[in-house]
Coordinates of C-alpha atoms (C1' of nucleotides) in Angstrom, one line a residue:
Chain A
M276 CA -89.1 52.4 10.3
T277 CA -91.9 51.0 7.7
E278 CA -89.5 48.7 6.8
A279 CA -89.5 44.9 7.6
G280 CA -86.3 43.6 8.6
T281 CA -82.9 45.4 9.1
Q282 CA -83.1 49.3 9.3
T283 CA -80.4 51.2 8.0
T284 CA -80.2 55.0 8.4
P285 CA -78.5 57.0 6.0
R286 CA -75.7 57.1 8.5
E287 CA -75.2 53.2 8.4
R288 CA -75.7 53.6 4.8
Y289 CA -72.7 56.3 4.4
R290 CA -70.4 54.4 6.8
A291 CA -71.3 50.9 4.7
Q292 CA -70.1 52.9 1.5
V293 CA -67.1 54.3 3.1
R294 CA -65.9 51.2 4.3
S295 CA -66.2 49.5 0.7
E296 CA -64.7 52.3 -0.7
V297 CA -61.3 51.9 1.4
K298 CA -61.6 47.9 0.8
E299 CA -61.6 48.4 -2.7
R300 CA -58.3 50.6 -2.8
A301 CA -56.6 48.5 -0.2
W302 CA -57.2 46.0 -2.7
K303 CA -55.7 47.8 -5.8
Q304 CA -52.9 48.6 -3.3
I305 CA -52.2 45.5 -2.8
A306 CA -52.5 44.3 -6.4
T307 CA -49.8 47.2 -6.8
A308 CA -47.2 46.7 -4.3
G309 CA -48.4 43.6 -2.2
A310 CA -49.9 42.9 0.6
T311 CA -47.1 44.4 3.2
A312 CA -47.1 47.6 1.4
L313 CA -50.9 48.3 2.7
S314 CA -51.3 51.7 4.1
L315 CA -54.0 53.6 5.7
N316 CA -52.5 56.8 5.0
A317 CA -52.1 56.0 1.5
I318 CA -55.9 54.9 1.0
A319 CA -56.8 58.2 3.0
K320 CA -54.9 60.3 0.7
Q321 CA -56.2 58.8 -2.6
M322 CA -59.6 59.2 -1.0
G323 CA -59.1 63.0 -0.5
M324 CA -59.1 62.7 3.2
S325 CA -56.8 63.2 6.3
G326 CA -55.1 60.3 7.7
P327 CA -56.5 59.5 10.6
A328 CA -59.9 60.0 9.8
L329 CA -59.7 56.1 8.5
Y330 CA -59.6 55.6 12.2
R331 CA -63.4 55.9 12.4
Y332 CA -64.0 53.1 10.0
F333 CA -60.8 50.3 10.9
A334 CA -59.6 50.2 14.0
S335 CA -55.9 49.7 12.6
R336 CA -54.0 48.4 9.5
D337 CA -54.1 45.0 10.9
D338 CA -57.6 45.4 11.5
L339 CA -58.1 46.2 7.8
L340 CA -56.2 43.6 6.4
T341 CA -58.1 40.8 8.7
E342 CA -61.0 42.4 6.9
L343 CA -59.8 41.9 3.6
I344 CA -58.6 38.1 4.3
R345 CA -61.9 37.4 5.6
D346 CA -63.8 38.8 2.8
A347 CA -61.4 36.8 0.2
Y348 CA -62.3 33.2 2.3
R349 CA -66.0 34.5 2.4
S350 CA -66.3 35.1 -1.2
L351 CA -64.5 31.5 -1.9
A352 CA -66.6 29.4 0.5
D353 CA -69.7 31.3 -0.9
T354 CA -68.6 30.4 -4.8
F355 CA -67.9 26.8 -3.5
H356 CA -71.6 26.6 -1.9
A357 CA -72.9 28.3 -5.3
T358 CA -71.5 25.9 -7.5
A359 CA -72.1 22.7 -5.4
E360 CA -75.5 23.0 -5.2
T361 CA -75.9 23.9 -9.1
G362 CA -73.5 21.4 -9.7
T363 CA -74.7 18.4 -8.2
T364 CA -78.5 18.7 -9.2
A365 CA -79.4 20.0 -13.0
E366 CA -76.1 19.5 -14.6
T367 CA -75.0 15.7 -12.7
T368 CA -78.7 14.2 -13.3
A369 CA -78.0 15.0 -17.0
S370 CA -74.0 13.5 -17.5
G371 CA -74.0 11.0 -14.4
A372 CA -72.3 11.2 -11.5
T373 CA -68.8 11.4 -13.7
G374 CA -67.6 13.6 -11.1
A375 CA -69.6 16.5 -12.5
A376 CA -69.5 18.2 -8.7
P377 CA -65.5 18.1 -8.6
A378 CA -65.3 19.3 -11.9
A379 CA -67.3 22.1 -11.6
L380 CA -65.8 23.2 -8.5
A381 CA -62.4 23.5 -10.2
H382 CA -63.5 25.7 -12.6
A383 CA -65.2 27.6 -10.0
L384 CA -61.9 28.2 -8.4
R385 CA -59.7 28.8 -11.8
G386 CA -62.4 31.6 -12.5
W387 CA -61.8 32.8 -9.0
A388 CA -58.3 32.6 -9.2
L389 CA -58.2 34.4 -12.3
A390 CA -60.7 36.9 -11.4
D391 CA -58.1 38.6 -8.8
P392 CA -54.9 37.0 -8.7
H393 CA -53.7 39.0 -5.4
R394 CA -56.8 37.7 -3.7
Y395 CA -56.0 34.3 -4.2
L396 CA -52.6 34.9 -3.3
L397 CA -52.9 36.6 0.0
V398 CA -55.2 33.5 0.9
Y399 CA -53.0 30.8 -0.5
G400 CA -49.9 32.2 -1.5
T401 CA -46.7 33.3 0.6
P402 CA -48.0 34.4 4.2
V403 CA -48.1 37.6 5.1
P404 CA -44.9 38.0 8.2
G405 CA -46.5 38.6 11.2
Y406 CA -49.6 38.0 10.3
H407 CA -51.5 35.5 12.1
A408 CA -55.6 34.6 10.8
P409 CA -57.8 34.4 13.8
D410 CA -60.4 31.6 14.4
D411 CA -63.2 32.8 12.6
I412 CA -61.0 32.8 9.2
T413 CA -59.7 29.0 9.9
A414 CA -63.1 28.3 10.4
I415 CA -64.5 29.5 6.7
S416 CA -61.5 27.8 5.6
A417 CA -62.7 24.3 6.8
E418 CA -66.1 25.3 5.1
I419 CA -64.2 25.5 2.1
L420 CA -62.3 22.1 2.6
A421 CA -65.9 20.8 3.0
T422 CA -67.2 21.4 0.4
L423 CA -64.3 19.9 -1.4
L424 CA -64.7 16.8 0.3
D425 CA -68.6 16.7 -0.2
A426 CA -68.0 16.7 -3.9
C427 CA -65.4 14.2 -3.8
A428 CA -67.2 11.7 -2.3
T429 CA -69.5 11.3 -5.2
L430 CA -66.7 10.1 -7.5
P431 CA -66.4 6.7 -8.3
P432 CA -64.1 4.5 -6.1
R433 CA -60.6 3.7 -7.5
G434 CA -58.1 1.1 -7.0
P435 CA -56.8 0.0 -4.0
A436 CA -55.8 1.9 -0.6
T437 CA -52.9 3.8 -0.9
P438 CA -50.5 4.4 2.3
F439 CA -51.2 7.8 2.8
A440 CA -54.8 7.4 3.0
T441 CA -53.9 4.6 5.6
H442 CA -52.3 7.1 7.2
L443 CA -55.0 9.9 6.9
A444 CA -57.4 7.0 8.5
D445 CA -55.4 7.9 11.8
H446 CA -55.2 11.4 10.9
R447 CA -58.6 12.8 9.9
Q448 CA -59.8 15.4 12.7
W449 CA -59.2 18.1 9.9
A450 CA -62.5 16.6 8.2
D451 CA -64.8 17.2 11.3
G452 CA -67.1 14.4 11.7
H453 CA -67.2 14.3 7.8
P454 CA -68.1 10.7 6.6
A455 CA -65.5 10.5 4.0
P456 CA -64.1 7.4 3.9
P457 CA -59.7 7.7 3.8
A458 CA -59.8 7.1 -0.1
V459 CA -62.1 10.4 -0.5
L460 CA -60.0 12.6 2.3
H461 CA -56.9 11.3 0.0
R462 CA -58.8 12.0 -3.1
A463 CA -59.4 15.9 -1.9
L464 CA -56.1 16.7 -0.7
T465 CA -54.5 15.6 -4.0
F466 CA -57.2 17.8 -5.8
W467 CA -56.6 20.7 -3.7
T468 CA -52.9 20.4 -4.1
R469 CA -52.7 19.9 -7.9
L470 CA -55.1 22.3 -9.0
H471 CA -52.9 24.9 -6.3
G472 CA -49.4 23.4 -8.1
V473 CA -51.0 24.8 -11.7
L474 CA -52.7 27.7 -10.3
S475 CA -50.1 29.1 -7.9
L476 CA -47.4 29.2 -10.6
E477 CA -49.6 30.4 -13.2
L478 CA -50.4 33.4 -11.1
A479 CA -46.7 34.1 -10.1
G480 CA -45.6 34.1 -13.8
H481 CA -43.6 31.4 -13.6
F482 CA -45.3 30.1 -17.1
A483 CA -44.7 33.5 -18.7
G484 CA -41.8 32.8 -20.5
M485 CA -42.9 29.1 -21.8
D486 CA -45.7 30.0 -24.1
L487 CA -47.7 27.0 -23.3
D488 CA -51.5 27.6 -22.1
P489 CA -51.9 27.1 -18.3
A490 CA -55.5 26.3 -18.9
L491 CA -55.1 23.6 -20.8
L492 CA -52.4 22.3 -17.9
F493 CA -54.8 23.2 -15.3
A494 CA -57.8 20.8 -17.7
A495 CA -54.9 17.8 -18.2
E496 CA -54.6 17.9 -14.1
L497 CA -58.6 18.2 -13.7
D498 CA -59.3 15.3 -16.3
D499 CA -56.5 12.6 -14.3
L500 CA -58.1 13.5 -11.1
L501 CA -61.5 12.4 -12.5
A502 CA -60.3 9.7 -14.6
P503 CA -61.4 6.1 -12.8
Chain B
M58 CA 1.6 34.3 -5.3
T59 CA 2.7 31.1 -5.0
E60 CA -0.9 29.8 -5.2
A61 CA -1.9 28.8 -9.0
G62 CA -5.5 29.9 -10.1
T63 CA -7.3 33.1 -8.8
Q64 CA -5.2 34.9 -6.1
T65 CA -7.1 36.7 -3.5
T66 CA -5.8 39.6 -1.7
P67 CA -6.6 40.0 2.2
R68 CA -8.8 42.7 1.2
E69 CA -10.6 40.8 -1.4
R70 CA -10.9 38.0 1.2
Y71 CA -12.0 40.3 3.6
R72 CA -14.9 41.9 1.3
A73 CA -16.2 38.5 0.4
Q74 CA -16.7 37.9 3.9
V75 CA -18.7 40.9 5.1
R76 CA -20.6 40.4 1.8
S77 CA -21.8 37.1 2.6
E78 CA -22.6 38.0 6.3
V79 CA -24.8 40.7 4.9
K80 CA -26.6 38.2 3.0
E81 CA -26.8 35.9 5.9
R82 CA -28.5 38.4 7.7
A83 CA -30.8 39.1 4.7
W84 CA -32.1 35.9 5.0
K85 CA -33.1 35.6 8.5
Q86 CA -34.6 39.3 7.9
I87 CA -36.8 37.8 4.9
A88 CA -37.4 34.8 7.2
T89 CA -38.5 37.1 9.8
A90 CA -40.5 39.8 7.9
G91 CA -40.7 39.0 4.4
A92 CA -38.9 39.7 1.3
T93 CA -40.7 43.6 1.1
A94 CA -39.2 44.6 4.6
L95 CA -35.6 43.6 3.8
S96 CA -33.5 46.9 4.9
L97 CA -29.8 48.1 4.2
N98 CA -30.2 50.2 7.0
A99 CA -31.4 47.1 9.7
I100 CA -29.2 44.8 8.7
A101 CA -26.0 47.5 9.0
K102 CA -27.4 48.2 12.7
Q103 CA -27.3 44.7 13.3
M104 CA -23.9 44.3 12.6
G105 CA -22.6 47.0 14.5
M106 CA -21.9 49.6 11.5
S107 CA -23.6 53.1 9.7
G108 CA -26.5 52.3 7.4
P109 CA -24.9 53.9 4.6
A110 CA -21.3 51.8 4.8
L111 CA -23.2 48.9 3.0
Y112 CA -23.0 50.5 0.0
R113 CA -19.7 49.8 -0.5
Y114 CA -20.7 46.3 -0.8
F115 CA -24.1 46.5 -2.6
A116 CA -24.9 49.4 -5.3
S117 CA -28.7 49.4 -3.6
R118 CA -31.3 47.5 -1.9
D119 CA -33.0 46.0 -5.0
D120 CA -29.4 44.9 -5.8
L121 CA -28.8 42.9 -2.9
L122 CA -32.5 41.6 -3.4
T123 CA -31.4 40.4 -6.8
E124 CA -28.2 39.0 -5.5
L125 CA -29.9 36.6 -2.7
I126 CA -32.8 35.6 -5.7
R127 CA -29.9 35.1 -8.1
D128 CA -28.1 32.6 -5.5
A129 CA -31.0 30.5 -4.6
Y130 CA -31.8 29.7 -7.7
R131 CA -27.9 29.2 -8.1
S132 CA -28.2 27.0 -5.5
L133 CA -31.1 24.9 -6.6
A134 CA -29.8 24.7 -10.0
D135 CA -26.4 23.1 -8.1
T136 CA -28.4 20.6 -5.8
F137 CA -30.0 19.5 -9.5
H138 CA -27.2 19.1 -11.4
A139 CA -25.3 17.2 -8.7
T140 CA -28.4 15.1 -7.8
A141 CA -28.7 14.0 -11.5
E142 CA -25.7 12.6 -11.5
T143 CA -25.7 10.6 -8.6
G144 CA -28.7 9.5 -9.4
T145 CA -28.4 8.3 -12.5
T146 CA -25.1 6.5 -12.3
A147 CA -24.7 4.3 -8.9
E148 CA -28.2 4.0 -8.1
T149 CA -29.7 3.3 -11.4
T150 CA -27.6 0.4 -11.9
A151 CA -28.7 -1.2 -9.0
S152 CA -32.4 -0.4 -8.6
G153 CA -33.1 -0.4 -12.9
A154 CA -34.3 2.4 -14.7
T155 CA -37.2 2.4 -12.6
G156 CA -37.3 6.3 -12.1
A157 CA -34.4 6.9 -10.2
A158 CA -33.4 10.2 -11.0
P159 CA -37.1 11.6 -11.0
A160 CA -37.2 10.6 -7.6
A161 CA -33.7 11.7 -6.3
L162 CA -34.5 15.3 -7.8
A163 CA -37.8 15.2 -6.2
H164 CA -36.5 14.7 -2.6
A165 CA -33.5 16.8 -3.9
L166 CA -36.6 19.2 -3.9
R167 CA -38.1 18.8 -1.0
G168 CA -35.0 18.8 1.0
W169 CA -33.8 21.8 -0.5
A170 CA -37.1 23.4 -0.1
L171 CA -37.4 22.7 3.7
A172 CA -33.4 23.7 4.5
D173 CA -34.8 27.2 4.3
P174 CA -38.5 28.1 3.1
H175 CA -38.4 31.4 3.0
R176 CA -35.9 31.0 0.1
Y177 CA -38.0 28.8 -1.6
L178 CA -40.8 31.0 -1.4
L179 CA -38.9 34.2 -2.7
V180 CA -38.0 31.5 -6.2
Y181 CA -41.4 30.1 -6.6
G182 CA -43.8 31.7 -3.9
T183 CA -45.5 34.9 -4.3
P184 CA -43.8 37.6 -6.8
V185 CA -42.1 40.4 -4.8
P186 CA -43.9 43.4 -6.1
G187 CA -42.1 45.7 -8.7
Y188 CA -39.0 43.1 -9.0
H189 CA -38.5 41.8 -12.1
A190 CA -35.7 39.4 -12.4
P191 CA -32.7 40.0 -14.9
D192 CA -32.1 37.6 -18.0
D193 CA -29.5 35.6 -15.8
I194 CA -31.7 34.5 -13.5
T195 CA -34.3 33.1 -16.1
A196 CA -31.6 31.4 -17.8
I197 CA -30.9 29.4 -14.5
S198 CA -34.9 28.7 -14.2
A199 CA -34.1 27.2 -17.6
E200 CA -31.7 25.0 -16.2
I201 CA -33.4 23.8 -13.3
L202 CA -36.2 22.7 -16.1
A203 CA -33.7 21.0 -18.4
T204 CA -32.3 19.1 -15.5
L205 CA -35.7 17.5 -14.7
L206 CA -36.6 17.0 -18.6
D207 CA -33.6 15.2 -18.8
A208 CA -34.5 13.5 -15.5
C209 CA -38.2 12.6 -16.8
A210 CA -37.0 11.5 -20.3
T211 CA -35.4 8.1 -18.7
L212 CA -39.2 7.0 -17.4
P213 CA -40.8 4.6 -19.4
P214 CA -43.0 6.1 -21.4
R215 CA -46.9 6.0 -20.4
G216 CA -50.5 5.4 -22.3
P217 CA -51.9 7.2 -25.3
A218 CA -50.6 11.1 -26.0
T219 CA -52.9 13.5 -24.0
P220 CA -54.4 16.6 -25.4
F221 CA -52.2 18.8 -23.8
A222 CA -49.1 16.8 -25.0
T223 CA -50.4 17.7 -28.4
H224 CA -50.5 21.3 -27.7
L225 CA -47.3 20.8 -26.0
A226 CA -45.8 19.9 -29.9
D227 CA -46.2 23.4 -31.0
H228 CA -45.2 25.2 -27.7
R229 CA -42.1 23.7 -26.7
Q230 CA -39.8 26.8 -27.5
W231 CA -39.2 26.6 -23.7
A232 CA -37.3 23.5 -23.9
D233 CA -35.0 25.2 -25.9
G234 CA -33.7 22.4 -27.7
H235 CA -34.0 19.5 -25.6
P236 CA -35.0 16.4 -27.7
A237 CA -37.8 14.8 -25.7
P238 CA -40.9 14.2 -27.0
P239 CA -44.2 16.3 -26.3
A240 CA -45.5 13.4 -23.6
V241 CA -41.7 14.1 -21.3
L242 CA -42.5 17.3 -21.4
H243 CA -46.2 17.5 -20.2
R244 CA -44.7 14.8 -17.7
A245 CA -42.4 17.6 -16.4
L246 CA -44.5 19.9 -16.1
T247 CA -46.7 17.8 -14.3
F248 CA -44.0 16.7 -12.0
W249 CA -43.3 20.8 -11.3
T250 CA -46.9 21.7 -10.5
R251 CA -47.5 18.6 -8.3
L252 CA -44.9 18.7 -6.1
H253 CA -44.9 22.4 -6.1
G254 CA -48.2 22.0 -4.8
V255 CA -47.7 20.0 -1.9
L256 CA -44.6 21.8 -0.7
S257 CA -45.8 25.3 -1.5
L258 CA -48.9 24.7 0.7
E259 CA -46.7 23.3 3.1
L260 CA -44.6 25.5 3.5
A261 CA -46.8 28.3 3.8
G262 CA -48.7 26.3 6.5
H263 CA -51.9 25.2 5.0
F264 CA -51.6 21.9 6.6
A265 CA -50.7 22.9 9.9
G266 CA -53.9 22.5 11.9
M267 CA -54.4 19.3 10.1
D268 CA -52.1 17.0 11.8
L269 CA -51.6 15.2 8.4
D270 CA -48.0 14.5 7.5
P271 CA -47.4 16.4 4.5
A272 CA -44.1 14.2 3.8
L273 CA -46.3 11.3 3.0
L274 CA -48.7 13.4 0.8
F275 CA -45.5 14.5 -0.8
A276 CA -44.2 10.6 -1.4
A277 CA -48.0 9.5 -2.4
E278 CA -47.8 12.5 -5.2
L279 CA -44.0 11.1 -6.2
D280 CA -45.4 7.8 -6.6
D281 CA -48.4 8.6 -8.7
L282 CA -45.8 10.6 -11.0
L283 CA -43.6 7.7 -10.9
A284 CA -46.1 4.7 -11.5
P285 CA -46.7 3.1 -14.9
Chain C
dT267 C1' 13.6 48.6 5.7
dG268 C1' 12.0 52.8 4.8
dT269 C1' 9.1 56.4 3.3
dA270 C1' 5.5 58.5 -0.2
dC271 C1' 1.2 57.9 -2.2
dA272 C1' -3.0 55.6 -3.8
dT273 C1' -7.0 52.8 -2.1
dC274 C1' -10.6 51.8 -0.1
dA275 C1' -13.6 50.5 4.4
dG276 C1' -16.3 53.2 7.4
dT277 C1' -18.4 57.6 9.4
dG278 C1' -21.7 60.9 10.5
dA279 C1' -24.8 64.6 9.0
dA280 C1' -28.4 65.5 6.0
dC281 C1' -32.1 65.4 2.5
dG282 C1' -37.4 64.0 1.6
dC283 C1' -39.8 60.7 2.4
dG284 C1' -43.4 57.9 4.0
dC285 C1' -45.4 55.2 7.7
dG286 C1' -49.5 54.0 12.5
dT287 C1' -51.6 56.4 15.9
dT288 C1' -53.2 59.5 19.1
dC289 C1' -55.1 63.5 20.5
dA290 C1' -57.9 68.0 21.2
dC291 C1' -61.1 70.3 18.0
dT292 C1' -64.9 71.7 14.6
dG293 C1' -68.5 71.2 12.1
dA294 C1' -72.3 68.7 10.0
dT295 C1' -75.8 65.6 10.9
dG296 C1' -79.5 63.6 13.3
dT297 C1' -82.8 63.4 17.5
dA298 C1' -85.8 64.7 21.5
dC299 C1' -89.0 67.6 23.3
Chain D
dT210 C1' -92.3 73.9 13.4
dG211 C1' -88.5 75.1 16.2
dT212 C1' -84.9 74.6 19.7
dA213 C1' -81.3 71.9 22.7
dC214 C1' -78.8 68.4 22.7
dA215 C1' -76.1 64.0 21.3
dT216 C1' -73.7 61.8 17.9
dC217 C1' -70.3 61.5 14.9
dA218 C1' -67.4 62.6 10.5
dG219 C1' -63.6 64.9 9.4
dT220 C1' -58.9 68.1 10.5
dG221 C1' -54.5 69.3 11.5
dA222 C1' -51.0 69.2 14.4
dA223 C1' -47.8 66.3 17.0
dC224 C1' -44.9 62.1 18.2
dG225 C1' -41.1 58.6 17.4
dC226 C1' -40.0 55.8 13.9
dG227 C1' -37.3 54.0 10.1
dC228 C1' -36.2 54.1 4.8
dG229 C1' -32.9 54.5 0.7
dT230 C1' -29.4 56.9 -0.6
dT231 C1' -26.1 61.2 -1.4
dC232 C1' -21.6 63.5 0.1
dA233 C1' -17.7 65.4 1.9
dC234 C1' -14.9 63.7 5.5
dT235 C1' -11.2 60.5 8.8
dG236 C1' -8.1 56.4 9.2
dA237 C1' -6.0 52.4 8.0
dT238 C1' -4.4 49.4 5.2
dG239 C1' -2.0 48.4 1.0
dT240 C1' 1.8 49.0 -2.6
dA241 C1' 5.9 51.3 -5.2
dC242 C1' 10.0 53.0 -5.1

DNA sequence: TGTACATCAGTGAACGCGCGTTCACTGATGTAC
DNA sequence: TGTACATCAGTGAACGCGCGTTCACTGATGTAC
């Protein structure tokens, strides 16, 4: 009562704690058996509770899954925001505007992906069949894209306009009011698809028997993206 | 009996027919509900048979899944072989050696992926949890890579050696006796990751709300890969 | 051509399992006077 | 400070479902003489 701001009762704190423990175990379950195998009953059993008990905390299995996906997007968006801020102030002034921000984002993306591969794959991998994300999640996805656009806009422009860039000039409502020219839109998309190409194959284990170092391939792609 | 070569009894023909119908329905099930939801019982019901009946045709659920994955790899490998052959004879002599073979492979890959998105995702998407491919499948995967290497070797060489290429010079046992220089290995890998980057995001529906044409983005990436 | 036998497809019952979800209920924790 | 009440966490039984897989069995199809 004497505290300012949001007051939290003990019950609320307990509730939040249980919810987050459920999510934690849910992630572990996804890592082991995939998103389709996510099961409220199994989580309850792990926590020493009865199955129906968890319905006090999540309306349904799908509800839990939605929250996990939302958290994942939110986490990446926050990481991107934080990276973009620190990447465009201190570092840029030192190294010049040679793409410090996009490079920082690329490394942030890789770090985020490797920290929890299944979280990355839940977001950008094969979609969970029958699942459709609510609108607020696609909004977070747009946030992420916007941060990437901002970063790419700081890069020195390059060569003549590509055919795809002219196509984008007429199909840019996804960039939702962002002032970047079509060439920057193209560059941001390329940024995304190329890094995702390396990351997703790496996380799916497709380089596993090859002995090569995916980090170096990732770095090579990044270099190419930043080259003038 | 009068036929030469492999004789097929009516029973063998019937058996093959049932097996292929099972696989067909399995693919449809994967498309609808994902690979984890693949169920022998459900397929049997669809075919108007009892559940255990299918155990005459497949030793287990995992056995069926393995065959599906093997068929998918085999199909892509065959497509690549066929494409590489026609791509390096008639067409190349006309248009010069300006990367006709790699371009043909790229289009073949995209066509193959779009023809059955879930087949592509089963092979190159998020791995099925708990599933480990047998050796003969990884051998087919190597075949596919080899075809790609051959194609990339026909491209005119480009610029100075990249740091990643020098790394590959020491980590090339995956290219299994292929005579291509490290720069070609690098190029083939880049070929793979970039096209996969566009394709996988497209198939996963991540460009869905964006209105842009993924085919043009794919073409732009291909152009860049073939540029001198 | 016909009969005797072997092969094989498919059935139905059964086992044990786990799932999501609803519902009536107990018991503990917090709140108001 | 103590009592009466409301809130809420968690239980256990139940419903209906589907799964993979084994097993003893029937009936049809092929094969050998």
